[in-house]
Coordinates of C-alpha atoms in Angstrom, one line a residue:
X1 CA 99.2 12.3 -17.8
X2 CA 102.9 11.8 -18.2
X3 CA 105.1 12.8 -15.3
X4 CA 108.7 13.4 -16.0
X5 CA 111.5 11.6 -14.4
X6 CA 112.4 14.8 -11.9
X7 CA 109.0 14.8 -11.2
X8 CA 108.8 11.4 -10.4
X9 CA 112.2 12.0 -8.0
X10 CA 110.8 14.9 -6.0
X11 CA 107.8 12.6 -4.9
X12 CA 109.8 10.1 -4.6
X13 CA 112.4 12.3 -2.1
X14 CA 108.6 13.3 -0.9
X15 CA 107.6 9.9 0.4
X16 CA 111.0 8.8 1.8
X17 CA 111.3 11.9 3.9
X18 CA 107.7 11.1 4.9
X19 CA 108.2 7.7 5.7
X20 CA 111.7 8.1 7.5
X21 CA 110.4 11.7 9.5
X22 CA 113.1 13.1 8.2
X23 CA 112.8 17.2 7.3
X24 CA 114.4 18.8 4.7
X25 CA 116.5 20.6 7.1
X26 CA 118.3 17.0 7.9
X27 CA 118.2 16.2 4.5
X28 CA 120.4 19.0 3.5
X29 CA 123.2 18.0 5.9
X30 CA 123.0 14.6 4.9
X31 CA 123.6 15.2 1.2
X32 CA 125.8 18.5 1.6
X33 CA 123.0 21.1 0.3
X34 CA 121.3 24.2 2.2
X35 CA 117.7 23.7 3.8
X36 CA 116.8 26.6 0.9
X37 CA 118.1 24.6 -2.0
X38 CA 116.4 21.6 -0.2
X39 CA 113.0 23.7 -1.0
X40 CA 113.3 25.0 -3.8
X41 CA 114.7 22.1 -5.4
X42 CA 111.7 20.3 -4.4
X43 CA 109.0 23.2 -5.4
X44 CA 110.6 23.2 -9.0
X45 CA 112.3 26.7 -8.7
X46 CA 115.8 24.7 -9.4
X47 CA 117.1 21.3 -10.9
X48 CA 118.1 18.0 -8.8
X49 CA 121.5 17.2 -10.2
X50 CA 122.8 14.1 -11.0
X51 CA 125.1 14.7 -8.4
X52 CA 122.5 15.5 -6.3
X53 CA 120.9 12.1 -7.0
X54 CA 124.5 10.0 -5.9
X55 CA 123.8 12.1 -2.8
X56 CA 120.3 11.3 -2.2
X57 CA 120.7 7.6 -2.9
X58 CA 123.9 7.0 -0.8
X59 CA 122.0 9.1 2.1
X60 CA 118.5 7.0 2.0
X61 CA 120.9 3.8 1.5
X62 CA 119.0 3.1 -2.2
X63 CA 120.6 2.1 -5.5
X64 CA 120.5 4.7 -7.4
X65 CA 117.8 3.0 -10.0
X66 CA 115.9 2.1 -7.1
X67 CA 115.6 5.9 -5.8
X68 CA 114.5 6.7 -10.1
X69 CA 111.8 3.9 -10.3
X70 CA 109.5 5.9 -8.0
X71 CA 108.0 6.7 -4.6
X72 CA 106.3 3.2 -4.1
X73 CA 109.5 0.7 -5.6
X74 CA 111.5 3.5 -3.4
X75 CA 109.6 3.0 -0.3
X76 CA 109.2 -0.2 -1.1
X77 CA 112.9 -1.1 -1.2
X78 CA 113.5 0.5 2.0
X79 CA 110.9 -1.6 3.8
X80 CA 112.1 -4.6 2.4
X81 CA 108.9 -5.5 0.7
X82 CA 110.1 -4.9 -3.0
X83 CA 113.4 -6.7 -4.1
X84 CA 115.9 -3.7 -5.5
X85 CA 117.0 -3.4 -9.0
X86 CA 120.2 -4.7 -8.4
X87 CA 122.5 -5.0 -11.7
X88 CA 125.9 -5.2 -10.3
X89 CA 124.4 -8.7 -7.9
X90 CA 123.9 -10.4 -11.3
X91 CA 125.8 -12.9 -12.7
X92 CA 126.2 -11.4 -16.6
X93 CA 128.9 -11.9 -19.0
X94 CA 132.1 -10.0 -18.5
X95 CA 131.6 -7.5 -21.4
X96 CA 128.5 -6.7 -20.2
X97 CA 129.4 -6.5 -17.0
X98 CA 131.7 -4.1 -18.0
X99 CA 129.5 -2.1 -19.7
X100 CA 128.2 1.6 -18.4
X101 CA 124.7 1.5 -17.5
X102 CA 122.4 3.9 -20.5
X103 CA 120.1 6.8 -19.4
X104 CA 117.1 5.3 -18.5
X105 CA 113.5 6.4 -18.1
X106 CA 112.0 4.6 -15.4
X107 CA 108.5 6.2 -16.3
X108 CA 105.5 5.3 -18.3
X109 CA 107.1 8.2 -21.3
X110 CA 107.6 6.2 -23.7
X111 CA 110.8 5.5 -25.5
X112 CA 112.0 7.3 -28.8
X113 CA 111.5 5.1 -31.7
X114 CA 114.8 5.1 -33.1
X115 CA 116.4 3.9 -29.9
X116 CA 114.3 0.4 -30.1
X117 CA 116.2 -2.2 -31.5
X118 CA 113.6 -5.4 -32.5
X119 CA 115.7 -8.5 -31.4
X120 CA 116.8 -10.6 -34.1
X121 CA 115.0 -14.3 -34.4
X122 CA 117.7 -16.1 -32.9
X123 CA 119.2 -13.6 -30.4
X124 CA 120.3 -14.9 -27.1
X125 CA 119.0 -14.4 -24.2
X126 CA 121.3 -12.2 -21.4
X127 CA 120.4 -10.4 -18.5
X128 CA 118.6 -6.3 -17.9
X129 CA 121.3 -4.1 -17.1
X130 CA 118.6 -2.9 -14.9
X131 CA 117.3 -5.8 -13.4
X132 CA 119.2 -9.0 -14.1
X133 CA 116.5 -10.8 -15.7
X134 CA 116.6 -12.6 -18.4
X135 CA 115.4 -10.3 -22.0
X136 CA 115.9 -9.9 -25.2
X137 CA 115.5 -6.8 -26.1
X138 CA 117.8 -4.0 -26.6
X139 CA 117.9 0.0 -26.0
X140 CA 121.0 1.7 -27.4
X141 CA 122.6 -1.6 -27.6
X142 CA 122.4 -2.1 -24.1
X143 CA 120.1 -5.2 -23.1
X144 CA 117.1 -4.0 -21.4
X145 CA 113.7 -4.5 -20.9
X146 CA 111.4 -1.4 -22.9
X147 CA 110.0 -0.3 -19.2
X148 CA 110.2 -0.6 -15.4
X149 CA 106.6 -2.6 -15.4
X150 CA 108.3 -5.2 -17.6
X151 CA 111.4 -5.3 -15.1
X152 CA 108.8 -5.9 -12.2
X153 CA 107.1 -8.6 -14.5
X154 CA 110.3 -10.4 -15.1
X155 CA 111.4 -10.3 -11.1
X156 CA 107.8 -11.5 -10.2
X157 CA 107.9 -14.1 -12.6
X158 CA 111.4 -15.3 -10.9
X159 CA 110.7 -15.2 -7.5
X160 CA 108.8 -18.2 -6.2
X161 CA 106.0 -17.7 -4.5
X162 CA 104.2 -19.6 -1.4
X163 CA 101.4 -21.8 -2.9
X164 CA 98.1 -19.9 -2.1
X165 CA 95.1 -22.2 -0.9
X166 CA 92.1 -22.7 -3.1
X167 CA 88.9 -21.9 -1.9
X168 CA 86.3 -24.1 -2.8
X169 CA 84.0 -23.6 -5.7
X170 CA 80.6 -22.0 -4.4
X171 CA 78.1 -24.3 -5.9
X172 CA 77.0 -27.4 -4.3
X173 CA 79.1 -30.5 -4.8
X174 CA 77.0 -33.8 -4.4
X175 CA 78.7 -36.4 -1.6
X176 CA 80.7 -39.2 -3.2
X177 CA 80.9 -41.7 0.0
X178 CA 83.4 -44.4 -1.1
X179 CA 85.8 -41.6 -2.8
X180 CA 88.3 -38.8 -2.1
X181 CA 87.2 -35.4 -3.3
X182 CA 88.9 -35.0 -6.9
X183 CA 92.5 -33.2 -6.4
X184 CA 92.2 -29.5 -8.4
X185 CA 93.9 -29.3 -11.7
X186 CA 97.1 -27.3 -11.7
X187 CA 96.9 -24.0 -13.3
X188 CA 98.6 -24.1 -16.6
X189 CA 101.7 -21.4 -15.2
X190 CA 102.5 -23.6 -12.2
X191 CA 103.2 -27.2 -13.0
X192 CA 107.0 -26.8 -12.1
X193 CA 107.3 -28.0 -8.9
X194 CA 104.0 -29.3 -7.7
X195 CA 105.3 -31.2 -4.6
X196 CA 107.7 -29.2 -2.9
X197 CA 105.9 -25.7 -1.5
X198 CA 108.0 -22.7 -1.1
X199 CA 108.8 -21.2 1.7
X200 CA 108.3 -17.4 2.3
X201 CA 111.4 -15.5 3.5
X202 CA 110.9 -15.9 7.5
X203 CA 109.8 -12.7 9.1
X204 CA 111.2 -11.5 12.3
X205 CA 109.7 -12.9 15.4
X206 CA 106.8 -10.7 17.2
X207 CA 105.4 -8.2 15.9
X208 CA 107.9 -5.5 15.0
X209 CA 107.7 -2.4 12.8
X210 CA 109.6 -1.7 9.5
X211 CA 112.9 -0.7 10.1
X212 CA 113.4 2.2 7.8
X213 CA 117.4 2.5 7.7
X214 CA 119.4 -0.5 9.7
X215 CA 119.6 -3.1 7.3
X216 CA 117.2 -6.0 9.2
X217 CA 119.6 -8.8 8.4
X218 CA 122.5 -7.0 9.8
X219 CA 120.6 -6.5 13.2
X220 CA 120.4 -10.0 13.5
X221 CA 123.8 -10.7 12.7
X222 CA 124.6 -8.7 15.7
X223 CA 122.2 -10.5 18.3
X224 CA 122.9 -13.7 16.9
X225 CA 126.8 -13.3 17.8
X226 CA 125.3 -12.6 21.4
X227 CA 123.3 -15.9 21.2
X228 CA 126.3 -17.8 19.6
X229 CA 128.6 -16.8 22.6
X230 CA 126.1 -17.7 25.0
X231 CA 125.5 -21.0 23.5
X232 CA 129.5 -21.9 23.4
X233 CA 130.2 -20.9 26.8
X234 CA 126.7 -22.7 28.0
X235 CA 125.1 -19.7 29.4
X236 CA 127.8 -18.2 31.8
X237 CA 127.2 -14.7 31.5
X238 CA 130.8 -13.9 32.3
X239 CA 132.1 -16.4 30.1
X240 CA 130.0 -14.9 27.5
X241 CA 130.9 -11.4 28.3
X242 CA 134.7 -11.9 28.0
X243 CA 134.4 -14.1 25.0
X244 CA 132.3 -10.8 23.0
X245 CA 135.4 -8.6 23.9
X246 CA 137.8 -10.1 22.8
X247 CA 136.4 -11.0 19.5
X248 CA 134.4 -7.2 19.4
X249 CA 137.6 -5.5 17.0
X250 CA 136.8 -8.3 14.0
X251 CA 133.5 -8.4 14.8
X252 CA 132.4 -5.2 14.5
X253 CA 134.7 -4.8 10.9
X254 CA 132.8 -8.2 9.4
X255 CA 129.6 -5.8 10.3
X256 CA 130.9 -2.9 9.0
X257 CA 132.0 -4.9 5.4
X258 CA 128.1 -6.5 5.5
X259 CA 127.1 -2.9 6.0
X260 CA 129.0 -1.7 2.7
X261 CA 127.6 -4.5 0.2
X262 CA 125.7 -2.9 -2.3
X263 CA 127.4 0.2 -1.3
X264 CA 127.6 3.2 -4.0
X265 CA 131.5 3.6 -2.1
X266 CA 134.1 1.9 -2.9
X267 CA 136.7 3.3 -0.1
X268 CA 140.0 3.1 0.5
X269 CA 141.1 0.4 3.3
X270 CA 144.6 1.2 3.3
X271 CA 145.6 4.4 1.7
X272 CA 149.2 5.9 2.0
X273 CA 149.7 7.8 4.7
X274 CA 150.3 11.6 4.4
X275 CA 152.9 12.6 6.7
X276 CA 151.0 14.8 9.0
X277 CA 148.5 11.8 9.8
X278 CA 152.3 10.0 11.1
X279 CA 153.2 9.3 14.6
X280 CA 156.7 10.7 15.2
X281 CA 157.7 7.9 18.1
X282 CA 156.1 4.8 18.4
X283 CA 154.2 6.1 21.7
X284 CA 154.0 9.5 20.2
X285 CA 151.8 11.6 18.3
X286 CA 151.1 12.9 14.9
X287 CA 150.2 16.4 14.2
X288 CA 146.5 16.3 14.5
X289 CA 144.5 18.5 17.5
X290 CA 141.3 16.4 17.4
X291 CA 139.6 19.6 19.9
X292 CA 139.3 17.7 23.6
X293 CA 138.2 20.1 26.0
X294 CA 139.2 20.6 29.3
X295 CA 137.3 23.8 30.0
X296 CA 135.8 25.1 33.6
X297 CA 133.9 28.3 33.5
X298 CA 136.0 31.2 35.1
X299 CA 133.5 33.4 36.5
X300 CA 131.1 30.4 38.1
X301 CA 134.4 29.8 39.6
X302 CA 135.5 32.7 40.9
X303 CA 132.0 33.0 42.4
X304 CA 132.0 30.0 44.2
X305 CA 135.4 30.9 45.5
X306 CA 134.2 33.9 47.0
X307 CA 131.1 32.6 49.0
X308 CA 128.4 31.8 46.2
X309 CA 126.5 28.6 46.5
X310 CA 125.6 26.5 43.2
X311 CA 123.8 23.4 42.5
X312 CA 125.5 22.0 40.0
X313 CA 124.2 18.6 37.7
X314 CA 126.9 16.4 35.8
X315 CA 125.4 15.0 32.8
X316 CA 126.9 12.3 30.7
X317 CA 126.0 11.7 27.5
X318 CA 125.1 8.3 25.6
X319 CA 127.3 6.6 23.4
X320 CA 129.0 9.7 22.5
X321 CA 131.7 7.4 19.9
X322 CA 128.6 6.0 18.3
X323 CA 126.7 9.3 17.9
X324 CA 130.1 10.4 16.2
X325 CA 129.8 7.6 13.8
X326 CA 127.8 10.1 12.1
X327 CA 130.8 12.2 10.4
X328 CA 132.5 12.9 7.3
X329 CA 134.7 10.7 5.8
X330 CA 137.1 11.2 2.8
X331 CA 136.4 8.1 0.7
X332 CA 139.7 7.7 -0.8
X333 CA 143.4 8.7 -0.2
X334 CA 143.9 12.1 0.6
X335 CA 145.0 14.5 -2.0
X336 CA 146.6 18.0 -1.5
X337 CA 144.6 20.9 -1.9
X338 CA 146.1 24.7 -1.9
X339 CA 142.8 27.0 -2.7
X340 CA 141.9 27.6 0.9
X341 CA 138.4 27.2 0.2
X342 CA 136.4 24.3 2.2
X343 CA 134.4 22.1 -0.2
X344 CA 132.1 20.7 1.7
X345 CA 131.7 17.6 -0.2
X346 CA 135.1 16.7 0.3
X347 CA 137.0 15.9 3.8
X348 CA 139.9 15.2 5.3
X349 CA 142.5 17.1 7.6
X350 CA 143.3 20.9 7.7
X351 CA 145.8 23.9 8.5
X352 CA 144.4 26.6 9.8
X353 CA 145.1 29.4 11.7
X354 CA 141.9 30.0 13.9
X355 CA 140.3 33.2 14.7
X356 CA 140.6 34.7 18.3
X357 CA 137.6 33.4 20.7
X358 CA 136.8 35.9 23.2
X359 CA 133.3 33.8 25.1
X360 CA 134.7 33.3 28.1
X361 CA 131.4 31.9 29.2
X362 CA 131.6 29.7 26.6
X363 CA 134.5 27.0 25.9
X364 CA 136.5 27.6 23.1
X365 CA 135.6 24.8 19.9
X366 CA 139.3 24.3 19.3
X367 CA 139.1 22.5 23.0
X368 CA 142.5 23.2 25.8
X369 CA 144.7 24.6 23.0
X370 CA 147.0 27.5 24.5
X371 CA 149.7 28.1 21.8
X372 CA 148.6 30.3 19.3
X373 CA 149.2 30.0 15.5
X374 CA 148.9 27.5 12.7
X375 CA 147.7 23.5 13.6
X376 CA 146.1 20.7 12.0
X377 CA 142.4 20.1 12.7
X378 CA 140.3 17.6 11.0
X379 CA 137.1 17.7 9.3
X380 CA 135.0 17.6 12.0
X381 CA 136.7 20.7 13.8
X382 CA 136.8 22.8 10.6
X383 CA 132.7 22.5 10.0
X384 CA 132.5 23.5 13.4
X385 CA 134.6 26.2 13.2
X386 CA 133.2 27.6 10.0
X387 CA 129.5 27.3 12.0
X388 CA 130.7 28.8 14.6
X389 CA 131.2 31.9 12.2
X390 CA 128.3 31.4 10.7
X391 CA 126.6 32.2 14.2
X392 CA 128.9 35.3 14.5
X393 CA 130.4 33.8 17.1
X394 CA 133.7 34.5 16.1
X395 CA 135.7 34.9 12.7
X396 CA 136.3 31.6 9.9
X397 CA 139.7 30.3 10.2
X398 CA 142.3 31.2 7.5
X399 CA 142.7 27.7 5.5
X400 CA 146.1 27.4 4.2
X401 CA 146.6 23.8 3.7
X402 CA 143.8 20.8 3.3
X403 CA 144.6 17.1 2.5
X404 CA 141.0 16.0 1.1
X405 CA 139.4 13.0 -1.0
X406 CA 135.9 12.7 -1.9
X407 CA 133.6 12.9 1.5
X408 CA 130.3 11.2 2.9
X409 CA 128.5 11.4 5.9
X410 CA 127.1 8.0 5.4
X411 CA 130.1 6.0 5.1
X412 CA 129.1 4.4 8.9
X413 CA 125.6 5.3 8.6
X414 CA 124.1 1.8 8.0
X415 CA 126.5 0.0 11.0
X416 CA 125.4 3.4 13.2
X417 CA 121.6 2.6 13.0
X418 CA 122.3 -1.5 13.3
X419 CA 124.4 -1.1 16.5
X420 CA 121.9 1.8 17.5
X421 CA 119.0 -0.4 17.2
X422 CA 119.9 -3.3 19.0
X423 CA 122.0 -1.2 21.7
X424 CA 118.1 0.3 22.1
X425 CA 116.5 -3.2 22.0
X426 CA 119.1 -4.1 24.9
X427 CA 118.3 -1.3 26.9
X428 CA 114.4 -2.1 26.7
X429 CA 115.0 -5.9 27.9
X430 CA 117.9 -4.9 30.6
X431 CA 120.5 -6.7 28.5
X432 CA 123.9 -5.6 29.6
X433 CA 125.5 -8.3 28.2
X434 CA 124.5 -7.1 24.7
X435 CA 125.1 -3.1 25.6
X436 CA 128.0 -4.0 26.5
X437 CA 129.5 -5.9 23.6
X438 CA 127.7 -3.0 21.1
X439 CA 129.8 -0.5 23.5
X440 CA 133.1 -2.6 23.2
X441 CA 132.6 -2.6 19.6
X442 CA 131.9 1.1 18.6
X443 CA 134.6 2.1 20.5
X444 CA 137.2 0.1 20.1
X445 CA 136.6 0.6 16.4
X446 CA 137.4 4.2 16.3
X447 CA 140.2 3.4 18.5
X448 CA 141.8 1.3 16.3
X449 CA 141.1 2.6 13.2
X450 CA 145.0 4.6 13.3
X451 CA 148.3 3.1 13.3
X452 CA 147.2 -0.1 15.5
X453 CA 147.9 -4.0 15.7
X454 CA 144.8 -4.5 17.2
X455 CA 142.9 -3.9 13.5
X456 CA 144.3 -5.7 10.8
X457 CA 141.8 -4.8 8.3
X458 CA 142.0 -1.7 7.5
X459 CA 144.4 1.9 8.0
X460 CA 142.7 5.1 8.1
X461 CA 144.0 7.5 10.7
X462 CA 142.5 10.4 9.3
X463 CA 138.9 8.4 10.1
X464 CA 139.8 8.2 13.5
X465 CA 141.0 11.3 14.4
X466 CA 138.0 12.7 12.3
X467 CA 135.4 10.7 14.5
X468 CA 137.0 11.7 18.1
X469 CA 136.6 15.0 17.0
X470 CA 133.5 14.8 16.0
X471 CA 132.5 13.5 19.4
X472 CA 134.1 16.9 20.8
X473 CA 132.1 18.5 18.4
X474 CA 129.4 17.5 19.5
X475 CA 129.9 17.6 23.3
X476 CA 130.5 21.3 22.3
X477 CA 127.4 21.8 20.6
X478 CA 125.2 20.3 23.7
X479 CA 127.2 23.0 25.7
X480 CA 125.8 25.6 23.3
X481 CA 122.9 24.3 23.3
X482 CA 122.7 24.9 27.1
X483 CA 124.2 28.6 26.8
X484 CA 121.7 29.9 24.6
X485 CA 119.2 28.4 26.8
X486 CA 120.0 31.1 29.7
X487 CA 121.3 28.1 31.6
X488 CA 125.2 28.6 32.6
X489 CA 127.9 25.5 32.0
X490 CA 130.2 25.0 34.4
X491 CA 132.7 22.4 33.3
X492 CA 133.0 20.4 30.6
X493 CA 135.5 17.4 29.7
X494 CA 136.4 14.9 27.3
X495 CA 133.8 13.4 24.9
X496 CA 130.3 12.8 27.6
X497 CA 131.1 15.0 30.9
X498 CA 129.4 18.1 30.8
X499 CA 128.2 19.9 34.1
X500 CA 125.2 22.7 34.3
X501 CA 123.5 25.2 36.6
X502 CA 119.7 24.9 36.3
X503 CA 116.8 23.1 34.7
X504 CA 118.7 21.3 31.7
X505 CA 115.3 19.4 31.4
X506 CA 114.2 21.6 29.2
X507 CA 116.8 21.5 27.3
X508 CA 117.3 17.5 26.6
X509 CA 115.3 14.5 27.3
X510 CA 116.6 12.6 30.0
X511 CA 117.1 8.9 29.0
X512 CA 120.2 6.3 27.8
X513 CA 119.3 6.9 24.1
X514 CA 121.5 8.2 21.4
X515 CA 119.4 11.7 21.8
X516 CA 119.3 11.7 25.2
X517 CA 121.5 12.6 28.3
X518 CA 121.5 11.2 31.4
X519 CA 122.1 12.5 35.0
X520 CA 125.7 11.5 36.6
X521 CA 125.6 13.1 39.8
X522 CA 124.5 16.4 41.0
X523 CA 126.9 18.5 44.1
X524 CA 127.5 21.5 45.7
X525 CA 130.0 24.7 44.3
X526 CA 131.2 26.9 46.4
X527 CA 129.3 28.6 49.8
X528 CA 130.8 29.2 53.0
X529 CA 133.1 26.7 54.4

């Protein structure tokens, strides 16, 4: 039985959401879809794209050709166990390195006939467009090998492997006391070599599971730059410590540049600025309103004042710039954009003239704003806005104005998990020296990220004021989370203070993970004096 290349992508999209515990819910936000075209999309009621396959790739972090040679290769790639058909990592001439890559089938269908090209007798040899091995063969005058089987073959038969031990031979050998047992002949395939064993790639120490999305090698960059400090200051914690801030800006953009190699994104490091994104004074502002709230709830307030007694908790949350990591981006310079319609594959920054809020129990999304009319908000404020409507909490903002490019979510994605992982590892072993560094680093990133001399390697204020929003954002969404709990919130501030009446326990897990809150303190509101 033949199975057709969409087919062979929905079980592919199958096993990765199985294997990363991902539902198709998350999926949908990653790539820009609905949950429902999620489904039906996988049940066969509607077409995967060839958009849709960028979006899938750049979420799971595949190649593209990786994500179409199916669900094993896939998962295979994302383990780490199966090298990825990698084109654009091989050394090939420049005209074919200039070359589009051909529609491919990466199944066992076979090929036309009139697309197969015999080589001639003495045609040279140059490297698959799909997987950089050497072949002879051409589809559509592209060279290629006739299947993904023989691109496997010709990887396998590339990569060295670690000499296997022979076992001996079952039957009986008779002694020979006065000479050395006869050395084995040398199979016919592996006489290059004989002397010098291979070594396998080294696996990490202990016994540690697959990681599914942080890119293994870029974790250990990270905790080796610990390691390296604390060898060059001779294990003086302090020294260490001091040393890991001051280097944290270029560190953490050296991660972020290993995070993008093999990246489908090419973005833009330093795009012009539009002239909203400028700062009017050199200690002055532009004429983005990221959303920071400032917001205490009247009538807990006006309780308290009159006699009522609360018991109030004050919950931070965790790494509330590195959960914002998580946001869209525009990939390329910002381009003007008059429809007043929100594409939500593109992003950037926004005028709008929001709709009137009217929860007073409930802080208002836009943060402390009081003057009414037109602003700027940024990406992350507008998709909040527009799911705050959704919700029927209150009307969508008129658009009037966007500035836009091309937008991910995943842009940070990889760096997100890396830092997340060994910030988690660091908790585990009561590290502070690392948490510290991977705290220095997230933050100071997004801080520096605008018009700063701190960060000479790249400009995008539009990605910082898009990330501190997001951070609101989310703050915001914890707080509604709470509300339509039935538990009441009382205050909340900045990007991780938020403060709640009653069992919020069973609203989050309590903990110093990403998706976790932790208690700050927990006082007294009002009652007699």
């Amino acid at each position: 039985m033949v199975i057709g290349t969409e087919e062979l992508l929905r079980l592919t999209v199958a096993a990765l959401m199985t294997r990363t515990g991902e539902r198709q819910n998350v999926l949908a936000e990653g790539i820009g879809l609905s949950q429902a075209q999620i489904s039906r999309k996988q049940a066969g009621r509607q077409h995967w794209s060839l958009e849709d396959v960028d979006g899938l790739a750049a979420h799971f972090g595949l190649h593209v050709l990786d994500l179409l040679a199916g669900p094993t290769h896939a998962v295979g790639v994302l383990h780490g166990s199966i090298p990825a058909l990698r084109p654009f990592d091989v050394a090939a001439p420049p005209l074919a390195a200039q070359l589009p890559l051909p529609a491919v089938q990466l199944t066992a269908q076979p090929l036309q006939p009139d697309t197969l090209q015999p080589p001639a007798p003495d045609a040279p040899v140059v490297p698959c467009v799909l997987c950089g091995q050497p072949c002879s063969e051409e589809v559509d005058g592209f060279p290629q090998h006739l299947s993904a089987e023989e691109c496997a073959a010709a990887i396998a038969a590339a990569t060295p492997a670690p000499p296997t031990p022979v076992s001996p031979a079952p039957v009986p050998v008779p002694q020979q006391p006065s000479a050395e047992p006869p050395a084995p002949k040398p199979e016919p395939h592996a006489e290059a070599e004989p002397t010098a064993p291979v070594e396998p790639a080294a696996p990490p120490a202990g016994p540690r599971a697959p990681r599914a999305y942080a890119s293994g090698s870029l974790v250990d960059q990270i905790t080796g730059r610990v390691h390296e400090a604390l060898e060059e200051c001779s294990g003086d914690l302090e020294a260490a410590q001091a040393a890991l801030l001051k280097s944290a800006i270029p560190d953490v953009m050296t991660f972020f540049k290993a995070s993008r190699v093999g990246g489908r994104y090419e973005h833009s490091e330093f795009p012009p600025t539009a002239e909203v994104l400028r700062k009017r004074t050199q200690k002055g502002a532009d004429d983005i309103w990221e959303g920071r709230p400032k917001w205490r709830n009247p009538h807990i307030f006006k309780a308290a004042k009159a006699g009522t007694e609360f018991e109030v908790t004050a919950l931070d949350m965790n790494a509330a710039y590195l959960s914002a990591f998580k946001a869209w981006l525009p990939i390329g310079q910002l381009r003007e954009d008059t429809s007043g319609v929100h594409d939500r594959k593109k992003a950037g920054v926004h005028l709008i003239t929001p709709a009137p809020w009217e929860h007073t129990d409930l802080p208002n999304p836009l943060g402390n704003r009081m003057e009414p009319g037109e602003l700027w908000v940024t990406e992350s404020t507008l998709r909040l806005l527009l799911d705050c409507a959704r919700d029927d909490l209150a009307d969508a903002p008129t658009i009037h104005r966007s500035l836009v490019s091309g937008g991910t979510e995943v842009l940070l994605e990889k760096l997100r998990r890396a830092l997340a992982e060994v910030r988690k590892e660091a908790l585990a072993e009561g590290d502070e020296l690392t948490v510290n560094y991977v705290k220095s680093m997230y933050s100071k990133l997004v801080s520096t990220l605008g018009e700063s001399t701190a960060n000479r390697d790249m400009r995008r204020p539009d990605w910082m004021h898009i990330m501190r929003a997001k951070a609101f954002a989310n703050l915001w969404m914890k707080a509604n989370k709470i509300h339509k709990a039935g538990l009441h919130v009382v205050e909340m501030s900045g990007t991780d203070e938020l403060h709640v009446i009653g069992d919020w326990r069973t609203v989050f897990a309590e903990g110093r993970d990403l998706n976790q809150v932790k208690e700050k303190s927990i006082y007294t509101l009002g009652g007699k004096s």
